Short mmCIF file of C-alpha atoms and ligand atoms in Angstrom, two decimals:
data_model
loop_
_atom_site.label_atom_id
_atom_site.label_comp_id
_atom_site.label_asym_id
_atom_site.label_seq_id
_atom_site.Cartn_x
_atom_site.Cartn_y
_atom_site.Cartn_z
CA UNK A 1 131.09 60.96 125.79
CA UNK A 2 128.98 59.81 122.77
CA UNK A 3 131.55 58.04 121.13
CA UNK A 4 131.70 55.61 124.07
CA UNK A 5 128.37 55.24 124.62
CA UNK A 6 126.84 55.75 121.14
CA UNK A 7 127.35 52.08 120.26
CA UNK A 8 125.48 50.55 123.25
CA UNK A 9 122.64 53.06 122.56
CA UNK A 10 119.16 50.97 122.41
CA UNK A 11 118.46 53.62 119.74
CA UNK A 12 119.60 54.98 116.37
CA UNK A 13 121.16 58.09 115.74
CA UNK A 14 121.00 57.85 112.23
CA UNK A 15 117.27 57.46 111.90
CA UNK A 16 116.82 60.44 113.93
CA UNK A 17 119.17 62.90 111.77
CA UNK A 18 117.20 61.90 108.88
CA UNK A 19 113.88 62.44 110.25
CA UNK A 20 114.63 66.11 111.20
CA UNK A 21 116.89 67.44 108.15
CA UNK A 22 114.02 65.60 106.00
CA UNK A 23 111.52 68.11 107.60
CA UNK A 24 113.86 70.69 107.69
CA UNK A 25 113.44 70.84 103.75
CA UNK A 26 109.94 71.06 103.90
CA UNK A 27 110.19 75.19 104.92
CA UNK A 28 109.71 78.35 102.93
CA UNK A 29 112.88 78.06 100.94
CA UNK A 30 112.72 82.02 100.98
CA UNK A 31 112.39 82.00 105.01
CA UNK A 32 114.15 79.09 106.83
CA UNK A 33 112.74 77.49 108.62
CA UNK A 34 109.00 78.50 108.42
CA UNK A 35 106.80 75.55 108.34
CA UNK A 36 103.74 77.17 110.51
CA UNK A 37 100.31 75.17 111.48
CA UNK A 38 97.43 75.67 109.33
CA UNK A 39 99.43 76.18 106.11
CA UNK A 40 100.05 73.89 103.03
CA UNK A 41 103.56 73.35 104.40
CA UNK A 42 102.75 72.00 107.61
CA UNK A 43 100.40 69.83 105.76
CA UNK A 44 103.14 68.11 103.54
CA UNK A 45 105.79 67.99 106.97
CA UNK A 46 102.72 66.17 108.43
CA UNK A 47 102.53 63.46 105.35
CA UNK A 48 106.11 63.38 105.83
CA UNK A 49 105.57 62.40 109.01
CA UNK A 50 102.63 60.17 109.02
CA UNK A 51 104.72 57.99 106.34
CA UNK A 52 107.38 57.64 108.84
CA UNK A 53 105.46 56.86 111.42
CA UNK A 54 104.27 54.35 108.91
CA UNK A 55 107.02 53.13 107.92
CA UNK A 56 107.89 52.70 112.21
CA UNK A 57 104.66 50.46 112.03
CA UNK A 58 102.64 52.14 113.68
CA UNK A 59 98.82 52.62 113.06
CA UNK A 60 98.17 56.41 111.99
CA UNK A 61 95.42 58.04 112.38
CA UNK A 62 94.79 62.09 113.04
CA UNK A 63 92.14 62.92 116.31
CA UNK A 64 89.87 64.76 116.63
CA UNK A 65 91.91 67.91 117.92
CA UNK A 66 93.98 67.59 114.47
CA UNK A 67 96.97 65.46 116.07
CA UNK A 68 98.74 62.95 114.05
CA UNK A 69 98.72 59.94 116.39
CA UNK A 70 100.94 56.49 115.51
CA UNK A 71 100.08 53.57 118.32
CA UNK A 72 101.63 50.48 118.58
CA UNK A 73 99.54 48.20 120.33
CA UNK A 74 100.24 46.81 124.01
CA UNK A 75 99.93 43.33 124.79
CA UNK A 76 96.98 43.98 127.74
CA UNK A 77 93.95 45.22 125.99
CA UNK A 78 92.62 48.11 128.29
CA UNK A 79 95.84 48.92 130.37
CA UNK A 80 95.87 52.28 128.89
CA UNK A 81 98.30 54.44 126.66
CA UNK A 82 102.48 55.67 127.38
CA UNK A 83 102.28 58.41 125.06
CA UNK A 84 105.56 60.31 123.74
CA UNK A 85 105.65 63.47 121.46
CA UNK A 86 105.98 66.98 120.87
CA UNK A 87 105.27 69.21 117.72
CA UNK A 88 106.59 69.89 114.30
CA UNK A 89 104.81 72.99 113.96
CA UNK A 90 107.54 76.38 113.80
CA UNK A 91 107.71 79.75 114.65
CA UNK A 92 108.39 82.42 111.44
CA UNK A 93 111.91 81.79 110.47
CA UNK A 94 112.68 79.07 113.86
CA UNK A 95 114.78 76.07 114.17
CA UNK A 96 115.17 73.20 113.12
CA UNK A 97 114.44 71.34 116.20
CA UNK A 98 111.93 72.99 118.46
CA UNK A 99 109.27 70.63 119.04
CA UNK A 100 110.69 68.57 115.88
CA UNK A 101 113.55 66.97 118.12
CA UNK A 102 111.04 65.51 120.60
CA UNK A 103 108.81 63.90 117.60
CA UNK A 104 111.92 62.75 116.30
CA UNK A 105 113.07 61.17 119.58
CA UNK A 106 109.58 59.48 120.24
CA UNK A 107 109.48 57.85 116.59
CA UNK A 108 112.81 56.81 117.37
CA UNK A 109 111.62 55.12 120.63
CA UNK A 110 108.79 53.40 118.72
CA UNK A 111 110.97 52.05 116.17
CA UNK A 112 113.47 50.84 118.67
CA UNK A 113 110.98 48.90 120.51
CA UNK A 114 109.99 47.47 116.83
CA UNK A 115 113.58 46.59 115.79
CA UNK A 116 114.64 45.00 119.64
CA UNK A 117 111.46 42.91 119.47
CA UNK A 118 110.52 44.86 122.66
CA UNK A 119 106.14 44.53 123.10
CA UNK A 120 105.28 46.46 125.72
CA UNK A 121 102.27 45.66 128.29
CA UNK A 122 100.48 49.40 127.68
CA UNK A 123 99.65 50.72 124.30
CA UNK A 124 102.05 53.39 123.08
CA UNK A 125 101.34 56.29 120.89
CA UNK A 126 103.98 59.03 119.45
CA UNK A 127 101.94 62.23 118.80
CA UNK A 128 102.80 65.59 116.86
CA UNK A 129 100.88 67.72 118.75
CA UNK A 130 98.62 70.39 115.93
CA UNK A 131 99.81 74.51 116.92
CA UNK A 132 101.83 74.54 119.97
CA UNK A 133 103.50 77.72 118.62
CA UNK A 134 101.40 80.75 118.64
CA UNK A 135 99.29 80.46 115.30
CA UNK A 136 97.45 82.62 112.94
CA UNK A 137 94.80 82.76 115.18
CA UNK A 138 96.71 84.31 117.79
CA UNK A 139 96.73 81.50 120.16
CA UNK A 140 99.21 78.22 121.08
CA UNK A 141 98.72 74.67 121.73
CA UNK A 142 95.77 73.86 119.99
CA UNK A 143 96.23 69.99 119.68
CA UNK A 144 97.24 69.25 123.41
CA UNK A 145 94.62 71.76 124.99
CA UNK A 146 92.16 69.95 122.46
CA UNK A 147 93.04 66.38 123.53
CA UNK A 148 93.02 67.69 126.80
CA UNK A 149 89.23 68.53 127.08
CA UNK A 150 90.33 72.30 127.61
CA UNK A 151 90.21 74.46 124.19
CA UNK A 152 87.88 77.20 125.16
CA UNK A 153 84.81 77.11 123.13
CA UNK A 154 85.14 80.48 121.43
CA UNK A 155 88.32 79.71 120.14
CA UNK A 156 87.12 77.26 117.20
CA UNK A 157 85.37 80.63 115.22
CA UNK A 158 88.76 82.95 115.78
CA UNK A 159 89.53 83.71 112.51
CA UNK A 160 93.00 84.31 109.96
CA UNK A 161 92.02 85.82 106.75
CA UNK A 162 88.85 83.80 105.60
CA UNK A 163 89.79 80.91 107.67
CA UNK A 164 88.34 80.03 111.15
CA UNK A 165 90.41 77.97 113.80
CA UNK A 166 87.46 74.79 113.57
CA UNK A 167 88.66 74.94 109.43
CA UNK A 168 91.52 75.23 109.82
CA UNK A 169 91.32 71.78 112.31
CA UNK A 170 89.29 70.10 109.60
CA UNK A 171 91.70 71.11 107.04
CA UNK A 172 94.55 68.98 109.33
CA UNK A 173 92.33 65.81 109.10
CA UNK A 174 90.62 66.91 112.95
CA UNK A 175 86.74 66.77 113.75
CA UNK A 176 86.08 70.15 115.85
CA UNK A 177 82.18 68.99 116.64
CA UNK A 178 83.67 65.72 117.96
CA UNK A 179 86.26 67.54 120.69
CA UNK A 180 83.59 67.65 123.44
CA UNK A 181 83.57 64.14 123.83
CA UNK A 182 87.00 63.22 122.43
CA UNK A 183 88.75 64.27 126.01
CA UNK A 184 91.44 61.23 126.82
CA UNK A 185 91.14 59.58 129.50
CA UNK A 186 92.76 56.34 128.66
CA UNK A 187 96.74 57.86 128.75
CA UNK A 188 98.26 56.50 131.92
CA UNK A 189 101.83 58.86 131.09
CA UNK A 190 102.95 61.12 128.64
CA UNK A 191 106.76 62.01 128.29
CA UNK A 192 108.27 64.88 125.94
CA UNK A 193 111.55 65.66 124.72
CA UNK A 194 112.24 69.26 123.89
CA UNK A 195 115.05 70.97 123.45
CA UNK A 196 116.32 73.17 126.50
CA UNK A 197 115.64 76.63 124.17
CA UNK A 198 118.09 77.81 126.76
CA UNK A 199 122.13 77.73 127.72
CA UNK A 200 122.60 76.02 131.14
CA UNK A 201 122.85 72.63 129.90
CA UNK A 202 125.83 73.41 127.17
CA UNK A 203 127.39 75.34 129.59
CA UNK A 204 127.21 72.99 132.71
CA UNK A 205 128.05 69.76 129.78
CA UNK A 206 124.89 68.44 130.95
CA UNK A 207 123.49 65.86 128.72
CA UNK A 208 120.09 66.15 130.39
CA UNK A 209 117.69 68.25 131.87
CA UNK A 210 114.95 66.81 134.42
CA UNK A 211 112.13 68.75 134.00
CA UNK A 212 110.79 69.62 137.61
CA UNK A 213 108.50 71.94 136.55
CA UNK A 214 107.13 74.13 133.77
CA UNK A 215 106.95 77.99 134.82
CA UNK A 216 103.34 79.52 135.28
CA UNK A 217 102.87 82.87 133.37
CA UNK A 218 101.83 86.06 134.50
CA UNK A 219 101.56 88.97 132.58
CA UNK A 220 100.33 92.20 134.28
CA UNK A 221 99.92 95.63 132.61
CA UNK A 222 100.95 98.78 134.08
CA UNK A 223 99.33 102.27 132.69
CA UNK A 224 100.98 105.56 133.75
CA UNK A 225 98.99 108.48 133.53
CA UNK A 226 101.25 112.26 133.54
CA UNK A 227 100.55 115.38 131.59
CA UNK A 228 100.92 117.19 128.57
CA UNK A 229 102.65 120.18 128.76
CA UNK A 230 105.24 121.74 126.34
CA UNK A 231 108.83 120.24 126.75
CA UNK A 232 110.52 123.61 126.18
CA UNK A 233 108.82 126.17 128.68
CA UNK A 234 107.64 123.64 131.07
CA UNK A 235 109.79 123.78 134.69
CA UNK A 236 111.53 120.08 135.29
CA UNK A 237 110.18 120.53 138.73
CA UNK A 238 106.40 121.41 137.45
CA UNK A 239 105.65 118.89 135.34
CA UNK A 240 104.54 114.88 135.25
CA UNK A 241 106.04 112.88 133.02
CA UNK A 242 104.57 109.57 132.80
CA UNK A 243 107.93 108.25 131.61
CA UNK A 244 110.29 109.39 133.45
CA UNK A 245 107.91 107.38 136.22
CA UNK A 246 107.42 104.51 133.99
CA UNK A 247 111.07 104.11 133.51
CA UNK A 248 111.46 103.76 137.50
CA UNK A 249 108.96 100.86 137.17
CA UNK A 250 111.24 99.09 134.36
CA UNK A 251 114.33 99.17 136.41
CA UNK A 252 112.38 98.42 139.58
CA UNK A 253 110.68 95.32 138.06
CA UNK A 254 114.56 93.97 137.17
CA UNK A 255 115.58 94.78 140.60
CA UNK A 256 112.78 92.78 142.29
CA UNK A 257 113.31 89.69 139.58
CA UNK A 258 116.86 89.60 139.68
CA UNK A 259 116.61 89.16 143.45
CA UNK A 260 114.05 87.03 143.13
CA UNK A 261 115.60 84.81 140.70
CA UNK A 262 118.67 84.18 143.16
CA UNK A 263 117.71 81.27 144.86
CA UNK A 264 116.77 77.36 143.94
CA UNK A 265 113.74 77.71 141.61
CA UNK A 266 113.26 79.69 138.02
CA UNK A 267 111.93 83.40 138.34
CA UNK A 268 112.01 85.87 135.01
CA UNK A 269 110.18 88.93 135.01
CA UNK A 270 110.67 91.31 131.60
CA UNK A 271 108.76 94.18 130.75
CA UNK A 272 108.57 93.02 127.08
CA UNK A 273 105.81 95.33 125.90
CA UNK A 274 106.34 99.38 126.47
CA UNK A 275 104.22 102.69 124.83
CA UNK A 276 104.36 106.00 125.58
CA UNK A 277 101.69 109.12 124.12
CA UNK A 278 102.14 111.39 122.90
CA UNK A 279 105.28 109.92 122.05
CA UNK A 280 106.54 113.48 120.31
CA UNK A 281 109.65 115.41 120.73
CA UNK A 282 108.30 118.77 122.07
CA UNK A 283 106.08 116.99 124.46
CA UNK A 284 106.14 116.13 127.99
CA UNK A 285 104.66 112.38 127.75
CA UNK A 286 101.30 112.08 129.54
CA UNK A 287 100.88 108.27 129.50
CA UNK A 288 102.57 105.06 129.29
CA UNK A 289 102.02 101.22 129.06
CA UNK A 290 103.95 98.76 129.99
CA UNK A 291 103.33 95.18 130.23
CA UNK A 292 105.24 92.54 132.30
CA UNK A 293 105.70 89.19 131.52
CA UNK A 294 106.39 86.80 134.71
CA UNK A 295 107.65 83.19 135.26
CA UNK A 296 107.67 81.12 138.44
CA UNK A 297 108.50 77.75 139.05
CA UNK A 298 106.49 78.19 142.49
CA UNK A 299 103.76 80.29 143.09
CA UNK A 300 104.26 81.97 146.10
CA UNK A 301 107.76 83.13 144.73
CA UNK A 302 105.16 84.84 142.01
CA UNK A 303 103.20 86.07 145.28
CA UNK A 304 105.53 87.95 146.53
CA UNK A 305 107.10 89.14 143.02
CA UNK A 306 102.85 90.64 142.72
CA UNK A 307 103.46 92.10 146.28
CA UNK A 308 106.35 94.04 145.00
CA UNK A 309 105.49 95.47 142.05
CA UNK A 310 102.38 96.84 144.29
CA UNK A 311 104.90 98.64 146.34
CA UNK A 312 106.90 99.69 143.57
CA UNK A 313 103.73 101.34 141.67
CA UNK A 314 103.56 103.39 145.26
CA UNK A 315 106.72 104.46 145.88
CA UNK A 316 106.86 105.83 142.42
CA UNK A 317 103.57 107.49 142.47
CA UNK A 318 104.98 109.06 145.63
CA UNK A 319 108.02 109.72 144.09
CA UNK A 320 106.59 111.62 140.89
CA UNK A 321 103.09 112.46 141.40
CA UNK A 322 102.38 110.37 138.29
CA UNK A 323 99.09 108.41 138.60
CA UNK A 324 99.12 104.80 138.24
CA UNK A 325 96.21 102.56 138.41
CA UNK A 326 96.38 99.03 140.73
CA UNK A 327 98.55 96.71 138.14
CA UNK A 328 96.05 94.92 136.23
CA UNK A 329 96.30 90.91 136.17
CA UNK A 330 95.68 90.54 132.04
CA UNK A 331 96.56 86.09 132.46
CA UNK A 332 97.67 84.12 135.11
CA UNK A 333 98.70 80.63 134.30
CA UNK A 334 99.72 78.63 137.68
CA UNK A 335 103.06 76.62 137.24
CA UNK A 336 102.62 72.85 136.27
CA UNK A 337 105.24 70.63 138.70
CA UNK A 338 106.68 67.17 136.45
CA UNK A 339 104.93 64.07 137.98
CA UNK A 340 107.72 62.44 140.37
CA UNK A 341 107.05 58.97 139.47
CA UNK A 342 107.91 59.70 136.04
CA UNK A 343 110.91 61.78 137.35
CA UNK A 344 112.05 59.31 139.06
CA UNK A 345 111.68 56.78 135.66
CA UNK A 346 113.53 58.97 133.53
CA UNK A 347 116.10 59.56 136.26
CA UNK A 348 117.32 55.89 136.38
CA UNK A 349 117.37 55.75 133.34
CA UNK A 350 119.68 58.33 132.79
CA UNK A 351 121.80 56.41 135.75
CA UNK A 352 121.70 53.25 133.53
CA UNK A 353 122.75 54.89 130.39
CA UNK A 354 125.66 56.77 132.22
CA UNK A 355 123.68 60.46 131.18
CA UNK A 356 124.84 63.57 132.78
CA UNK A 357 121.61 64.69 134.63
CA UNK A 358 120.54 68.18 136.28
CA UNK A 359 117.21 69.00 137.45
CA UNK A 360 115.63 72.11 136.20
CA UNK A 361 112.62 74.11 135.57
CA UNK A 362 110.75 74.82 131.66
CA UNK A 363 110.64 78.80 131.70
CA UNK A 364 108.76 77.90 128.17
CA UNK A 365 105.41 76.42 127.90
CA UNK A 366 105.38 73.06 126.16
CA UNK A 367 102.18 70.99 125.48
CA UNK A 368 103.62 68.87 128.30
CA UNK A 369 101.84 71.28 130.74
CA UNK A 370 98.18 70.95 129.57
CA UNK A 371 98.68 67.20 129.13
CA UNK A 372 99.52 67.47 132.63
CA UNK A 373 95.43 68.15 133.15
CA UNK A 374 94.41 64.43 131.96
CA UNK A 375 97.29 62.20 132.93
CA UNK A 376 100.92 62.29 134.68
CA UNK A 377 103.28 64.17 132.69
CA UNK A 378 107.01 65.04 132.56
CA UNK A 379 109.97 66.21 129.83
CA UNK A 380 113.24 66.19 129.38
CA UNK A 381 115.44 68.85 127.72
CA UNK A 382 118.58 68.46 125.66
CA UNK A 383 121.56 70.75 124.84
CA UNK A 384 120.92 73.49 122.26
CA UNK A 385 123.75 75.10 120.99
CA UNK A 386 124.25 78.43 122.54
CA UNK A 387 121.05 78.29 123.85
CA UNK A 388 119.73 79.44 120.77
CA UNK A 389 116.03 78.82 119.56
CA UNK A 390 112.80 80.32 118.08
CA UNK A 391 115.63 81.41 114.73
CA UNK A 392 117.35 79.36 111.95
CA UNK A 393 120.76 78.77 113.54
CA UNK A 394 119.02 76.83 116.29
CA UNK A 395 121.10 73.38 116.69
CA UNK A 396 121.22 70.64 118.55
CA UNK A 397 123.63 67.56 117.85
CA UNK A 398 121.82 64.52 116.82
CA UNK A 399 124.35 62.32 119.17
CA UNK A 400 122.77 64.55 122.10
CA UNK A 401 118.71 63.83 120.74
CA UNK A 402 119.81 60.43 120.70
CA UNK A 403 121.00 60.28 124.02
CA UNK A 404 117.69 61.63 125.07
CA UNK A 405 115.51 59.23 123.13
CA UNK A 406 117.40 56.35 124.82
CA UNK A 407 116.45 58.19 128.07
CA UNK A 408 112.64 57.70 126.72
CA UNK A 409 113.27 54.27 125.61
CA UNK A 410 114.51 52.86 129.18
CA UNK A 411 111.75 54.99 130.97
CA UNK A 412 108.99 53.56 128.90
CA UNK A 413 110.32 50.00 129.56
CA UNK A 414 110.44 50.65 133.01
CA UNK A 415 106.93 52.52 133.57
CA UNK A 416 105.36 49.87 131.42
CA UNK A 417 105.76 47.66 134.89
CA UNK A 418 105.75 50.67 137.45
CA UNK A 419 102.37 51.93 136.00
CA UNK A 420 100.92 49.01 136.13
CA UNK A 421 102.18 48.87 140.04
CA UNK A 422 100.60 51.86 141.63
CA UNK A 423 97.91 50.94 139.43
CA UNK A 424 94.68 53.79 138.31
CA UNK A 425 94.60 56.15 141.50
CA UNK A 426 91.86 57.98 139.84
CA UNK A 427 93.62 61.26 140.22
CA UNK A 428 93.86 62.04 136.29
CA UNK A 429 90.93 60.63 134.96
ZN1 ZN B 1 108.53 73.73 121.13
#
């Protein structure tokens, strides 16, 4: 399909390739591909970048949150921003293009506009967002909760060695005492291009994937308490073992998701995190801890899936005698729905450029989600190989990113007029 269309394509593939293999060197050469935030390396990929963005023509400049920002000006002064972006920040050992891909594609855009002689009405900025991966402090999207007004306080003195989080900020070129007042409230849309991390798009030959939603996360602990007792002389029908009661909860929290998960929206549920105590051979084990991690595209779906595991814990205490405490809510993130309007944008423009479109939900968080607090905001996946992500042989074809960033490219033209339409309705700012 690319070789027909590539040609027509209002932007360039080959632009794009280089951008992301030329990052791709900048990595641990021991440990591809490591390029994590707060570390010398992200530091050079991020001069990389700003000289390409440069290079695009864009003005450069990093905020106050520590995100590299290029803006080509609008031709109405006080309109407000289209911003596009994602990060170049990685996990240990990722990918190539998480996060990358979408800064790639948004550059691309910029350029494009550049090189058709395209000026749009609104301002537009390209952004590569500072630690949306989880960091060395512990904690993820640092740059979009920070441009969003929403970094909790505390977090700027968390600390990595000898270095605190507000340091560490500085160190990118940010201004941590300036983030109270540096909340935006100027961007009218923001638009990312990710990668699906995922395999329903390769399998389906889906070019690309309408973001309806990104999942909320809930993550809910479990503790078991049993007994000690010695695993030799102890009866099997005298004793309580807080595993063989926390394994019923395992296979019961699968049961529940699984049927869950069969209908129209996204619903996960894992039990990622498991201990036991004494955790010995000769011993009976008297506790256990499990924690779930949960994903809903809706939240009543994630009502009922808390409903369930209530009546699980129950019927297994019943069943075993074990004692298990009320499942403890540790974080509870609501799901963030895709604003329709720029659905709807990035959906004819996937009708224009002849894309393969399906509409489907983020089970990942993306920055996407807290810009979603200060203005309307929406993303698009693309293909990954194998659904592969978060490890080195992560891939997606550049033909495919391209495909994507001429999705951006016809729904920035368009909501450069629609925006402008429906006008402020006050809701985001
Ligand atoms: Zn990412």
């Amino acid at each position: 399909m690319m070789a027909a269309l590539d040609g027509n394509l209002p932007v360039r593939a080959a632009a794009i390739g280089d951008l992301i293999m030329g990052l791709a060197r900048i990595s641990e050469p021991d440990r591809p591909y490591t390029r994590r935030a707060f570390t010398p390396l992200f530091l050079e990929g991020r001069a990389f970048l700003a000289a390409a963005f440069r290079a695009a023509g864009l003005e450069t400049r990093i905020d106050a949150a520590g995100n590299l920002i290029g803006r080509r000006r609008g031709k109405k002064a006080g309109l407000g921003t289209i911003m596009l972006g994602s990060h170049s920040d990685t996990v240990p050992e990722g990918g190539r293009f998480d996060g990358i891909a979408g800064v790639a594609a948004a550059l691309a855009v910029a350029r494009a506009l550049e090189e058709n002689g395209v000026r749009l009405d609104h301002d537009l900025e390209i952004v590569d967002f500072l630690a949306e991966e989880v960091s060395i402090f512990g904690v993820s999207c640092i740059g979009s909760r920070g441009m969003a007004g929403v970094l909790p306080d505390g977090w700027l003195s968390r600390q990595a060695g000898e270095l605190t989080l507000r340091q560490g900020i500085i160190e990118a070129g940010g201004d941590p005492s300036r983030l109270a007042v540096s909340k935006r409230t100027d961007i009218r849309a923001f638009l990312e291009l990710h990668i699906e991390q995922g395999p329903v798009l390769e399998a389906e030959r889906c070019d690309i994937g309408l973001v309806t939603a990104i999942a909320g996360i809930t993550r809910v602990e479990i503790v078991v308490e049993g007994r000690a007792d010695h695993a030799g002389t102890t009866p099997m029908g005298r004793r309580i073992d807080a595993l063989a009661a926390a394994a019923r909860l395992v296979t019961g929290v699968e049961t529940i998701a699984r049927r869950l998960s069969d209908g129209p929206t996204h619903f996960t549920a894992t039990v990622g995190e498991f201990s036991i105590e004494p955790n010995a051979a000769n011993v009976v084990p008297s506790r256990a801890r499990l924690l779930i991690d949960a994903r809903a595209e809706d939240r009543a779906r994630m009502d009922s899936f808390l409903d369930a595991v209530r009546a699980l814990v129950g019927a297994v205490m019943a069943e075993t005698g074990a004692e298990i405490a009320a499942p403890k809510v540790i974080s509870d993130n609501p799901p963030t729905p895709s604003d329709l309007i720029l659905i709807d944008a990035l959906d004819t423009a996937c009708m224009q450029l002849g894309a393969k479109r399906r509409r489907m939900a983020s089970g990942a968080g993306h920055d996407a989600a807290w810009m979603a607090r200060i203005t309307r905001s929406a993303m698009i996946f693309v293909a990954c190989r194998d659904g592969r992500s978060h490890a080195p042989d992560e891939w997606a074809d550049t033909d495919d990113i391209t495909l994507g960033a001429a999705v951006l490219y016809e729904a920035v033209r368009r909501l450069d007029k629609t925006l402008q339409e429906i006008g402020t309705d006050g809701t985001y700012s």
